PDB file of C-alpha atoms and ligand atoms in Angstrom:
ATOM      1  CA  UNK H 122     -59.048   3.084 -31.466  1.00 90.00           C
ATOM      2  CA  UNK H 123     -60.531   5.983 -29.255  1.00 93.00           C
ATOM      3  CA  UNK H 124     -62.944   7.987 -31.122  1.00 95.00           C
ATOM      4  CA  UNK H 125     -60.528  11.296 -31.382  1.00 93.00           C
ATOM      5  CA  UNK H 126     -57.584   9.105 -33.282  1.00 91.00           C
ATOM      6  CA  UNK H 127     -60.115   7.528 -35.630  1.00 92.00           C
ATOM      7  CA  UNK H 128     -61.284  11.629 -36.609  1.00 93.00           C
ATOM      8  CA  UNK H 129     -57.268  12.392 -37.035  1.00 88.00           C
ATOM      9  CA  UNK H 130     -56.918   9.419 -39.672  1.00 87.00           C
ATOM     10  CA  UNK H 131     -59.925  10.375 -41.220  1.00 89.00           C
ATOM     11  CA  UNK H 132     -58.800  13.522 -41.985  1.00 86.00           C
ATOM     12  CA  UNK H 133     -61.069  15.585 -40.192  1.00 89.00           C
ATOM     13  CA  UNK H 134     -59.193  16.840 -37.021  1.00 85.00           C
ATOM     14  CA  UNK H 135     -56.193  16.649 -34.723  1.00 84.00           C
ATOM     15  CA  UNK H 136     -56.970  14.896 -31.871  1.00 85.00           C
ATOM     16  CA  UNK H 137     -57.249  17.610 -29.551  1.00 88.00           C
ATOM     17  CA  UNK H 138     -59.401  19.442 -32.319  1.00 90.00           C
ATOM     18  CA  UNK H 139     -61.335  16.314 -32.214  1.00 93.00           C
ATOM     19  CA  UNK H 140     -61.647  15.932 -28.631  1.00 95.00           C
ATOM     20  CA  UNK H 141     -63.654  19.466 -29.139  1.00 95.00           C
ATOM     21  CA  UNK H 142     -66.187  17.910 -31.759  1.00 96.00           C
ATOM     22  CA  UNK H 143     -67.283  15.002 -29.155  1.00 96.00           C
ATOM     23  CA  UNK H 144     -67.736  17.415 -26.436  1.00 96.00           C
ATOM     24  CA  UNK H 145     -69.692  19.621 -28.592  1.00 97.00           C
ATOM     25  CA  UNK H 146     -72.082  16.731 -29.114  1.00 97.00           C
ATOM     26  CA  UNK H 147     -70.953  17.048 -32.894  1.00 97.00           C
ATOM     27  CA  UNK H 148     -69.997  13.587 -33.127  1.00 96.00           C
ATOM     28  CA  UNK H 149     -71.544  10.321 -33.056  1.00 97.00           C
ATOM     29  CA  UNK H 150     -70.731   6.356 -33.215  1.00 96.00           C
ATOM     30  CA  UNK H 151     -73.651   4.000 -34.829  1.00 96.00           C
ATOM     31  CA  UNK H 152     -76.028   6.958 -34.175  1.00 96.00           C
ATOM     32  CA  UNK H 153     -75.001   7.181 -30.455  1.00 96.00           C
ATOM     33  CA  UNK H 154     -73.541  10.635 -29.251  1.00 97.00           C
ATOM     34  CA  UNK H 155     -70.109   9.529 -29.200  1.00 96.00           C
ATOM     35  CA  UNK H 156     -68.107  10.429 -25.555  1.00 96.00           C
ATOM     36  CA  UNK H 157     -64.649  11.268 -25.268  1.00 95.00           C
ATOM     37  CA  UNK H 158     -64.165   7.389 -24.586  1.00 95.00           C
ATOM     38  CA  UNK H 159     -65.860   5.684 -27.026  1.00 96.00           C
ATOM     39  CA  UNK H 160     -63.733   3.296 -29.151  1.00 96.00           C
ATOM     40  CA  UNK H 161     -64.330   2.926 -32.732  1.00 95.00           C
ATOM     41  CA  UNK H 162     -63.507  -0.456 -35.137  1.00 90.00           C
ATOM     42  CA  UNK H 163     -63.214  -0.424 -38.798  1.00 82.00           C
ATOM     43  CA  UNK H 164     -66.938  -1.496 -39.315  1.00 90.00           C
ATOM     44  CA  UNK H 165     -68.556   1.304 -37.068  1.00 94.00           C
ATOM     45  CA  UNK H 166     -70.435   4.136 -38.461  1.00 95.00           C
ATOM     46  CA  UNK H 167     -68.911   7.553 -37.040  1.00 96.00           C
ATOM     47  CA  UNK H 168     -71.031  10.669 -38.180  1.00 96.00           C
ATOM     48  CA  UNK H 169     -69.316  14.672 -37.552  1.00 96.00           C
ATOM     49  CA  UNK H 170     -72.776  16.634 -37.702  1.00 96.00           C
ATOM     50  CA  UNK H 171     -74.366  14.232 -39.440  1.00 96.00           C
ATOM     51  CA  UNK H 172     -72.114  13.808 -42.279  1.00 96.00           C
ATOM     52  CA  UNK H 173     -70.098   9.771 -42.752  1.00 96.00           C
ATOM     53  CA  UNK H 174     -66.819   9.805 -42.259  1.00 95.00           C
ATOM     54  CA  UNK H 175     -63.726   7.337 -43.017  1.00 91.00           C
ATOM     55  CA  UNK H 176     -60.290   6.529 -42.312  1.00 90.00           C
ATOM     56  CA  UNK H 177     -58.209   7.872 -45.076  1.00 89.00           C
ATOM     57  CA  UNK H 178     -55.224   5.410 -45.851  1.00 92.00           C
ATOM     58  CA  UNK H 179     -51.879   5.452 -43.837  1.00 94.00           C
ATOM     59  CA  UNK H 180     -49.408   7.688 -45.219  1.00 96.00           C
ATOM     60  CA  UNK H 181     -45.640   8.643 -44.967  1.00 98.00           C
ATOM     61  CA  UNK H 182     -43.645  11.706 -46.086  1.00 98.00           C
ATOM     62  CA  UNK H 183     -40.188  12.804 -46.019  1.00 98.00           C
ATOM     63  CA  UNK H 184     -39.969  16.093 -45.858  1.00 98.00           C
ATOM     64  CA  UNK H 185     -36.383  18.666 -46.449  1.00 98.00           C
ATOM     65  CA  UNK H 186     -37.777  21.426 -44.011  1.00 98.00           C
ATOM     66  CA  UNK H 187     -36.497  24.598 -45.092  1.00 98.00           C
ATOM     67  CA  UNK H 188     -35.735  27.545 -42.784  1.00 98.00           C
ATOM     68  CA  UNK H 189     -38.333  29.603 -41.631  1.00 97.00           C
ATOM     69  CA  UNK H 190     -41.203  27.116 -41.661  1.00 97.00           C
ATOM     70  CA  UNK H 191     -42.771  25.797 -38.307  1.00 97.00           C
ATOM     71  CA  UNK H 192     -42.925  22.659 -37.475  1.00 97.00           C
ATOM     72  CA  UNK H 193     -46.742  22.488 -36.288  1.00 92.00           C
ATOM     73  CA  UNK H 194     -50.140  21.229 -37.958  1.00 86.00           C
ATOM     74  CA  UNK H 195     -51.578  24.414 -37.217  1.00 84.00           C
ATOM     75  CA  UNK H 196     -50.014  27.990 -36.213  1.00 87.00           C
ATOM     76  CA  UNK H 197     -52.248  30.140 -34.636  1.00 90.00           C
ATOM     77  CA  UNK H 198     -49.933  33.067 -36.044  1.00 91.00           C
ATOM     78  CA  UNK H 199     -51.035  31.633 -39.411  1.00 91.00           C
ATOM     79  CA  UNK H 200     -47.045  31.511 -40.417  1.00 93.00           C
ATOM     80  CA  UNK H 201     -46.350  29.076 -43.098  1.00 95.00           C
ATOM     81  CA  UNK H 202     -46.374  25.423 -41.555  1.00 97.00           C
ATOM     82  CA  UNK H 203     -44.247  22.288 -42.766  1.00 98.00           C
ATOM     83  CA  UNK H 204     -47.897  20.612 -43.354  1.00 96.00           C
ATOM     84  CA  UNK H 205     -48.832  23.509 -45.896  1.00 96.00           C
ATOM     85  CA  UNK H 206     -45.267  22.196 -47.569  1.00 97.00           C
ATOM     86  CA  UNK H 207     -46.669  18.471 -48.331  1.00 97.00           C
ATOM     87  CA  UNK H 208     -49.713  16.786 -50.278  1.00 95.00           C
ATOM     88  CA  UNK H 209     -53.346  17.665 -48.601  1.00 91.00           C
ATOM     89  CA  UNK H 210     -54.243  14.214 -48.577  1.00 89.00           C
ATOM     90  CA  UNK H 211     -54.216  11.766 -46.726  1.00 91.00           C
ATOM     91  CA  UNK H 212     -53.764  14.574 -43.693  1.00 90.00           C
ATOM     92  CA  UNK H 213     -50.079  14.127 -42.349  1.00 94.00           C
ATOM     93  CA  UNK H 214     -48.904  15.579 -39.068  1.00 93.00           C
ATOM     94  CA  UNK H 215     -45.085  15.975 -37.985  1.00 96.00           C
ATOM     95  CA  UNK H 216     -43.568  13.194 -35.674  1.00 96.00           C
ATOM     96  CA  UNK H 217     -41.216  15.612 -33.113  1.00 95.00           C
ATOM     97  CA  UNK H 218     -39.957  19.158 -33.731  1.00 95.00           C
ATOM     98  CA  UNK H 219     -37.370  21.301 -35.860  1.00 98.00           C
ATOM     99  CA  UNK H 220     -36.813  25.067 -34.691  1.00 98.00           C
ATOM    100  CA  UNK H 221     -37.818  27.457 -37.068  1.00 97.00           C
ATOM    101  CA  UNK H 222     -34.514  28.214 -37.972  1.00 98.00           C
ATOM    102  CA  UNK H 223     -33.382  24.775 -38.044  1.00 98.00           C
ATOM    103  CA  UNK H 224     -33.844  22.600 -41.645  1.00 98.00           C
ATOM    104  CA  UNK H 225     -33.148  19.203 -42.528  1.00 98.00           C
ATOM    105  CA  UNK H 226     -35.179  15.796 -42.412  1.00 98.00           C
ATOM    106  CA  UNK H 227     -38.662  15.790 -40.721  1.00 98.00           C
ATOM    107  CA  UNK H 228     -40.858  12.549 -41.315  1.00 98.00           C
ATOM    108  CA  UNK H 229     -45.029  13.592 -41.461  1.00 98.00           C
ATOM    109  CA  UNK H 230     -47.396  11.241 -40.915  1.00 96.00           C
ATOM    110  CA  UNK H 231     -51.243   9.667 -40.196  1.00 92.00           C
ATOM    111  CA  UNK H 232     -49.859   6.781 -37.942  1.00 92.00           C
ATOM    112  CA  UNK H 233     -50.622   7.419 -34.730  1.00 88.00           C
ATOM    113  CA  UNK H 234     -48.561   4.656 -33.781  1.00 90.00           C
ATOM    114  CA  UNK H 235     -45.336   4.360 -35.122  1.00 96.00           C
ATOM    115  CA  UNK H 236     -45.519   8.030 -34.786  1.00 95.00           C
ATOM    116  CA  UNK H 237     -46.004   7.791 -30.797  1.00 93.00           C
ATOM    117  CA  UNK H 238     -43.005   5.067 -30.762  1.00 96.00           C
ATOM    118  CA  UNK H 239     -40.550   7.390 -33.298  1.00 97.00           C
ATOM    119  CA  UNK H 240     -40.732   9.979 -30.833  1.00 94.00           C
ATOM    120  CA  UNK H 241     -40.381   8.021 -27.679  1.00 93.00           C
ATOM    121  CA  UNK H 242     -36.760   7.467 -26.403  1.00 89.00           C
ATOM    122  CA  UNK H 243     -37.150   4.379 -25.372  1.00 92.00           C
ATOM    123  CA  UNK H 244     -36.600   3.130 -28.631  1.00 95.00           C
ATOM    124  CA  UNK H 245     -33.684   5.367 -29.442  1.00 94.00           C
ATOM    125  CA  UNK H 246     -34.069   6.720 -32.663  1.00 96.00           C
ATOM    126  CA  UNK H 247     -31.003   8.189 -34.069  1.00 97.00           C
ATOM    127  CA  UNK H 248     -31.167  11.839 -35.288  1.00 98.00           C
ATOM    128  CA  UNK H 249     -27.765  13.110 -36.896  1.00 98.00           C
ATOM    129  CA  UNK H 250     -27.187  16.860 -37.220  1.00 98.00           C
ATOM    130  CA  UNK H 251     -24.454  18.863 -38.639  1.00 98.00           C
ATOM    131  CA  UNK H 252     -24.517  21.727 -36.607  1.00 98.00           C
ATOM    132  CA  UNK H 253     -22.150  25.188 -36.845  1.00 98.00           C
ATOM    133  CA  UNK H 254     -21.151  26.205 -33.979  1.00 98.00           C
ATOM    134  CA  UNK H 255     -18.998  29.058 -32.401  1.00 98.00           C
ATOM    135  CA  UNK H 256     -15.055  28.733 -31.874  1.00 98.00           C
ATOM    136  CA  UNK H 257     -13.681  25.321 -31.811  1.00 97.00           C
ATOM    137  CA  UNK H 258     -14.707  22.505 -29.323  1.00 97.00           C
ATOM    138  CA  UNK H 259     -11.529  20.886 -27.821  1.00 96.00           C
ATOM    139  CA  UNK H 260     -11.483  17.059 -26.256  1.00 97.00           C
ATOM    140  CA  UNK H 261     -12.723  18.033 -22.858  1.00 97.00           C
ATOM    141  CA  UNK H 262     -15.862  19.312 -25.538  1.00 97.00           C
ATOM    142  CA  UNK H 263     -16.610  16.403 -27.481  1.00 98.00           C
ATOM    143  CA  UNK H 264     -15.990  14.286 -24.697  1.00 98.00           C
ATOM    144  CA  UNK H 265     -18.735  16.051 -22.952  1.00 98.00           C
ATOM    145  CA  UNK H 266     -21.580  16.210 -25.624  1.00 98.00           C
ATOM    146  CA  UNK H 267     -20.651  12.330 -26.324  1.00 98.00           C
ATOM    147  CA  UNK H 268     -20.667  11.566 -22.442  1.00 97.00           C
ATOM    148  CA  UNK H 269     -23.541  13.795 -21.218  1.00 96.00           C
ATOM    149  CA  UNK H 270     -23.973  16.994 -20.756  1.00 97.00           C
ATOM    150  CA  UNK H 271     -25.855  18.813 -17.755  1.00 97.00           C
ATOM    151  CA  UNK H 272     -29.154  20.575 -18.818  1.00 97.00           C
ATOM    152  CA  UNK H 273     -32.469  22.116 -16.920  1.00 96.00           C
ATOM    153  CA  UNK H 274     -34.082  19.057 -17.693  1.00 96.00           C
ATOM    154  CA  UNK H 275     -31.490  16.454 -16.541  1.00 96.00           C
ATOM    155  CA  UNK H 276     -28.394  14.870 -18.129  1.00 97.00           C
ATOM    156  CA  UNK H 277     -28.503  13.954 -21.471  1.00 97.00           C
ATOM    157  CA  UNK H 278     -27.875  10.229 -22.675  1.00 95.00           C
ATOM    158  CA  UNK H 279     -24.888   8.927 -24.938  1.00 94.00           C
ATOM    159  CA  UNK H 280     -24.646  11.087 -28.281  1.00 96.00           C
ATOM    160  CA  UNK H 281     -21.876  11.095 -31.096  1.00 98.00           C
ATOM    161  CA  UNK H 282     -20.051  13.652 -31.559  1.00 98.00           C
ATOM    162  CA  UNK H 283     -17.242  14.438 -34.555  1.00 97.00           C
ATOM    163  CA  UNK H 284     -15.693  17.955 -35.670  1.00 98.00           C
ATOM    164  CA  UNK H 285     -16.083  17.511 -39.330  1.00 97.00           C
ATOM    165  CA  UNK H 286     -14.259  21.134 -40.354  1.00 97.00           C
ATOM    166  CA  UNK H 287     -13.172  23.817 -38.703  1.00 96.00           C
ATOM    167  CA  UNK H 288     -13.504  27.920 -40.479  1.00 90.00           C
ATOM    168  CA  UNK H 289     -12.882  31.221 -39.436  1.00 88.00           C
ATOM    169  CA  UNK H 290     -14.899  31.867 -36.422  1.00 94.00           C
ATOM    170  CA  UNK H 291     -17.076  28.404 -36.940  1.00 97.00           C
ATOM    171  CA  UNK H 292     -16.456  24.680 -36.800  1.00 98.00           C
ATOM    172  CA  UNK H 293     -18.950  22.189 -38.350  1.00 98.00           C
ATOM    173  CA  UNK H 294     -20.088  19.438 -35.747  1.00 98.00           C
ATOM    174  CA  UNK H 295     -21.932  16.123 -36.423  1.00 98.00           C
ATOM    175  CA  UNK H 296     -23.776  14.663 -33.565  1.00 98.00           C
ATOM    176  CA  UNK H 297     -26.051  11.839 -33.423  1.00 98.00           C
ATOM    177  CA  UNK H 298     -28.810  11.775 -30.795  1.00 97.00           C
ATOM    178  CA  UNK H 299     -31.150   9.207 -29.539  1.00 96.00           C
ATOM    179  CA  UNK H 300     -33.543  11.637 -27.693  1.00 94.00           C
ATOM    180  CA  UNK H 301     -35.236  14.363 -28.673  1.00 90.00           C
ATOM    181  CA  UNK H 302     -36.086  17.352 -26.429  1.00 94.00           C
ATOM    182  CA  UNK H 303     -36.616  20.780 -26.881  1.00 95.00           C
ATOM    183  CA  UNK H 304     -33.710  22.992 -28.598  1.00 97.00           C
ATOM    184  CA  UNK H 305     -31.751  20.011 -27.401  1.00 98.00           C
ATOM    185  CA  UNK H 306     -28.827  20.321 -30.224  1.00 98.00           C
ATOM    186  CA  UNK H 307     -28.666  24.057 -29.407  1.00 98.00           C
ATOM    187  CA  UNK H 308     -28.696  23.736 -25.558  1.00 98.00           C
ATOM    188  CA  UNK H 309     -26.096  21.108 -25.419  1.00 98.00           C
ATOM    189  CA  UNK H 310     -23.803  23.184 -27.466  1.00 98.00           C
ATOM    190  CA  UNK H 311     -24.321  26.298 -25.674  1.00 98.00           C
ATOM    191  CA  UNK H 312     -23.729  24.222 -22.176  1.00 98.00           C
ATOM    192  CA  UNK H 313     -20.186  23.084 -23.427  1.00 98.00           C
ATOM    193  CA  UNK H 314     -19.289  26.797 -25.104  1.00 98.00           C
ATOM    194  CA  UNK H 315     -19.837  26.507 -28.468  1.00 98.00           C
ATOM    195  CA  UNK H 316     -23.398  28.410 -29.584  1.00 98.00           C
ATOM    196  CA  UNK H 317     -25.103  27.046 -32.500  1.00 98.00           C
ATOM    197  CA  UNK H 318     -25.321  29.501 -35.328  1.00 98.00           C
ATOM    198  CA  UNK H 319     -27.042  27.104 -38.151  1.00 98.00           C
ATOM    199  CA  UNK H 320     -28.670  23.792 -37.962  1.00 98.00           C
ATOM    200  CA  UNK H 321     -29.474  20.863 -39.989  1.00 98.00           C
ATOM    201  CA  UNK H 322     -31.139  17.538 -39.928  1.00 98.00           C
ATOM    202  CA  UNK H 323     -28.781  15.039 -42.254  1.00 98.00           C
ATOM    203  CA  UNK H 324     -30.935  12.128 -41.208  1.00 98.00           C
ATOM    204  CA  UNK H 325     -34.188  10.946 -39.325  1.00 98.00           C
ATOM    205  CA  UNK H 326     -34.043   7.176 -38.493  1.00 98.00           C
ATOM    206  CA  UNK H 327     -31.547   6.541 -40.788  1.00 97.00           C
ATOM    207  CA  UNK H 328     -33.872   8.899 -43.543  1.00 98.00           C
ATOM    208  CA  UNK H 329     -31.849  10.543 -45.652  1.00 98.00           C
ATOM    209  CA  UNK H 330     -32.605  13.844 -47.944  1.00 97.00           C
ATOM    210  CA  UNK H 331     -30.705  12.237 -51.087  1.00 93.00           C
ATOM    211  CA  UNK H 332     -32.451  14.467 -54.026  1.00 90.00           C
ATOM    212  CA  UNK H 333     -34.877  16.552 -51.903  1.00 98.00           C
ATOM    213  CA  UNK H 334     -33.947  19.853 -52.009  1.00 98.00           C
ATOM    214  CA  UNK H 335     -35.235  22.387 -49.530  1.00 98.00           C
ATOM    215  CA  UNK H 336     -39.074  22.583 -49.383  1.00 98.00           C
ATOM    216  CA  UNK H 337     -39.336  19.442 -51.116  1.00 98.00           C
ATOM    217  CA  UNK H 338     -40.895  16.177 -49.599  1.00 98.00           C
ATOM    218  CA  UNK H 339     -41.185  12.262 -51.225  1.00 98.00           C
ATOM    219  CA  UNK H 340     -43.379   9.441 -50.236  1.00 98.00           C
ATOM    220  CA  UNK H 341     -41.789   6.376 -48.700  1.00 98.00           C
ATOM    221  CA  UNK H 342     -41.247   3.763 -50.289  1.00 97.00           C
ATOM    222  CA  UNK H 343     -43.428   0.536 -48.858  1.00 97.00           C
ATOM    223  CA  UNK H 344     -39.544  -0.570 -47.625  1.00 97.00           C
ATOM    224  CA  UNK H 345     -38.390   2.264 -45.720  1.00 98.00           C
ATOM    225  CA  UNK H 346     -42.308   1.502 -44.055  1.00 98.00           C
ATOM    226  CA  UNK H 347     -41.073  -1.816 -43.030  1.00 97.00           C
ATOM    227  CA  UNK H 348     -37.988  -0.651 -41.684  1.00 97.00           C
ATOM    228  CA  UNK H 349     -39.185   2.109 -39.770  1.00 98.00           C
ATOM    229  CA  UNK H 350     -41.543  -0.124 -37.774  1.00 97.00           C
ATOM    230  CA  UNK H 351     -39.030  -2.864 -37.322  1.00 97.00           C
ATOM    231  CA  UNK H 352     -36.870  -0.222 -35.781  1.00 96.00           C
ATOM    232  CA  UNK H 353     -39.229   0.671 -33.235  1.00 96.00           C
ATOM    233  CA  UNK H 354     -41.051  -2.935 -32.911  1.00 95.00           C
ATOM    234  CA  UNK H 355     -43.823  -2.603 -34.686  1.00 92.00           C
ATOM    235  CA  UNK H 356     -43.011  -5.151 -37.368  1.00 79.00           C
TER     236      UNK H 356
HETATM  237  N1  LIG B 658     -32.099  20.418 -31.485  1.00 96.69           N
HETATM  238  C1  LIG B 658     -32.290  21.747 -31.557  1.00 96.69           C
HETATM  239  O1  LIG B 658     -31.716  22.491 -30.767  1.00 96.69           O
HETATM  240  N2  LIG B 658     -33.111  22.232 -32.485  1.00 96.69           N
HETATM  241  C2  LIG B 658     -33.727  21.473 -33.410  1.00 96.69           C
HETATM  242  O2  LIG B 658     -34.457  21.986 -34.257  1.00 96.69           O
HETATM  243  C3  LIG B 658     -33.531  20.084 -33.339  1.00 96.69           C
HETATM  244  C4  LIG B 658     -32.706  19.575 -32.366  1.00 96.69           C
END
């Protein structure tokens, strides 16, 4: 692995943070100053000012994301991140996004990999939300979101898309994606008339939050591991 991703599962950087070090000449590999290139193996020596370090061991955490919480390894606003919400160690990162507002399932983790392929949509990850929205979406609606709907950023691909209860003012969608850009629950909404006004993650990759409540977060199980990187051809 490049010399940045072996400092992220060590524990010791992101990999742009890392990326920093070896350009500062703050890293090395067997004693060599170590360039932005260098690839490390399990049996090389990698030094950060002198001091050994090691790969930490691969971990995975489920996490309930409660409102209010950003979903970033490191806020330069110093607002309370969904990292500061899970164990220290081994050194987890998020794999994709939630809104600040926004709660619900968000996996962390220290594998680079399966991390890279989770978020990529070529492998189609489902994502299901429960989303309240404004008003009541009609046929033409749902048809839309399930279809594709027009955005800045292109058309979007196949989604589900149920009305699970309507309120008042409100009704309660559930929509299943299998891509994952920016605001894209919120913008897809808002392009078919119906605002979001609250939004949660029921399930990541078929992750549930079964007995997590808010704020809380659980280790997978060596299982949901498996299944995760069958899912996305890892296995
Ligand atoms: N879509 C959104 O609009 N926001 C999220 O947080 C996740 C998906």
């Amino acid at each position: 692995m490049r010399v940045n991703a072996y400092l992220s599962r060590a524990g010791i950087a992101s990999r742009r943070r890392a990326d920093e070090l070896v350009r500062a000449g703050r890293v090395r590999v067997n004693g060599e100053l170590a360039s932005l290139h260098t690839l490390v193996g399990a049996h090389d020596v990698v030094e950060v000012d002198g001091r050994r370090v090691a790969l930490e061991p691969l971990a995975y955490v489920l996490l309930h994301k409660p409102a209010g919480v950003v979903t970033t390894a490191r806020d330069p606003q110093r607002r309370r991140t969904v990292v500061d919400l899970v164990p220290r160690k081994p050194r987890v990162v998020p794999v994709g996004r939630l809104d600040l507002d926004t709660t619900g399932a968000l996996l962390l983790t220290n594998d680079g990999a399966l991390a890279h392929r989770l978020a990529h949509p070529r492998y189609e990850v489902p994502k299901v939300y429960e989303a309240e929205v404004e008003g009541v979406p009609g046929p033409e609606a749902l048809a839309a979101l399930r279809e594709g709907v027009e955005l800045d950023d292109g058309e979007t691909a196949p989604a589900e898309a149920r009305l699970v209860a309507t309120r008042d003012e409100t009704s309660l969608l559930e929509l299943t994606l299998h891509e994952g850009r920016k605001h894209q629950v919120k913008r897809m909404c808002a392009a078919v008339g119906h605002p979001v006004r609250r939004l949660h993650r029921k399930s990541y990759a078929g992750l549930t939050l079964d007995g997590l409540r808010p704020g809380e977060s659980r280790p997978l199980a060596p299982a949901e591991v498996r299944r995760l990187r069958e899912l996305v051809g890892l296995a």
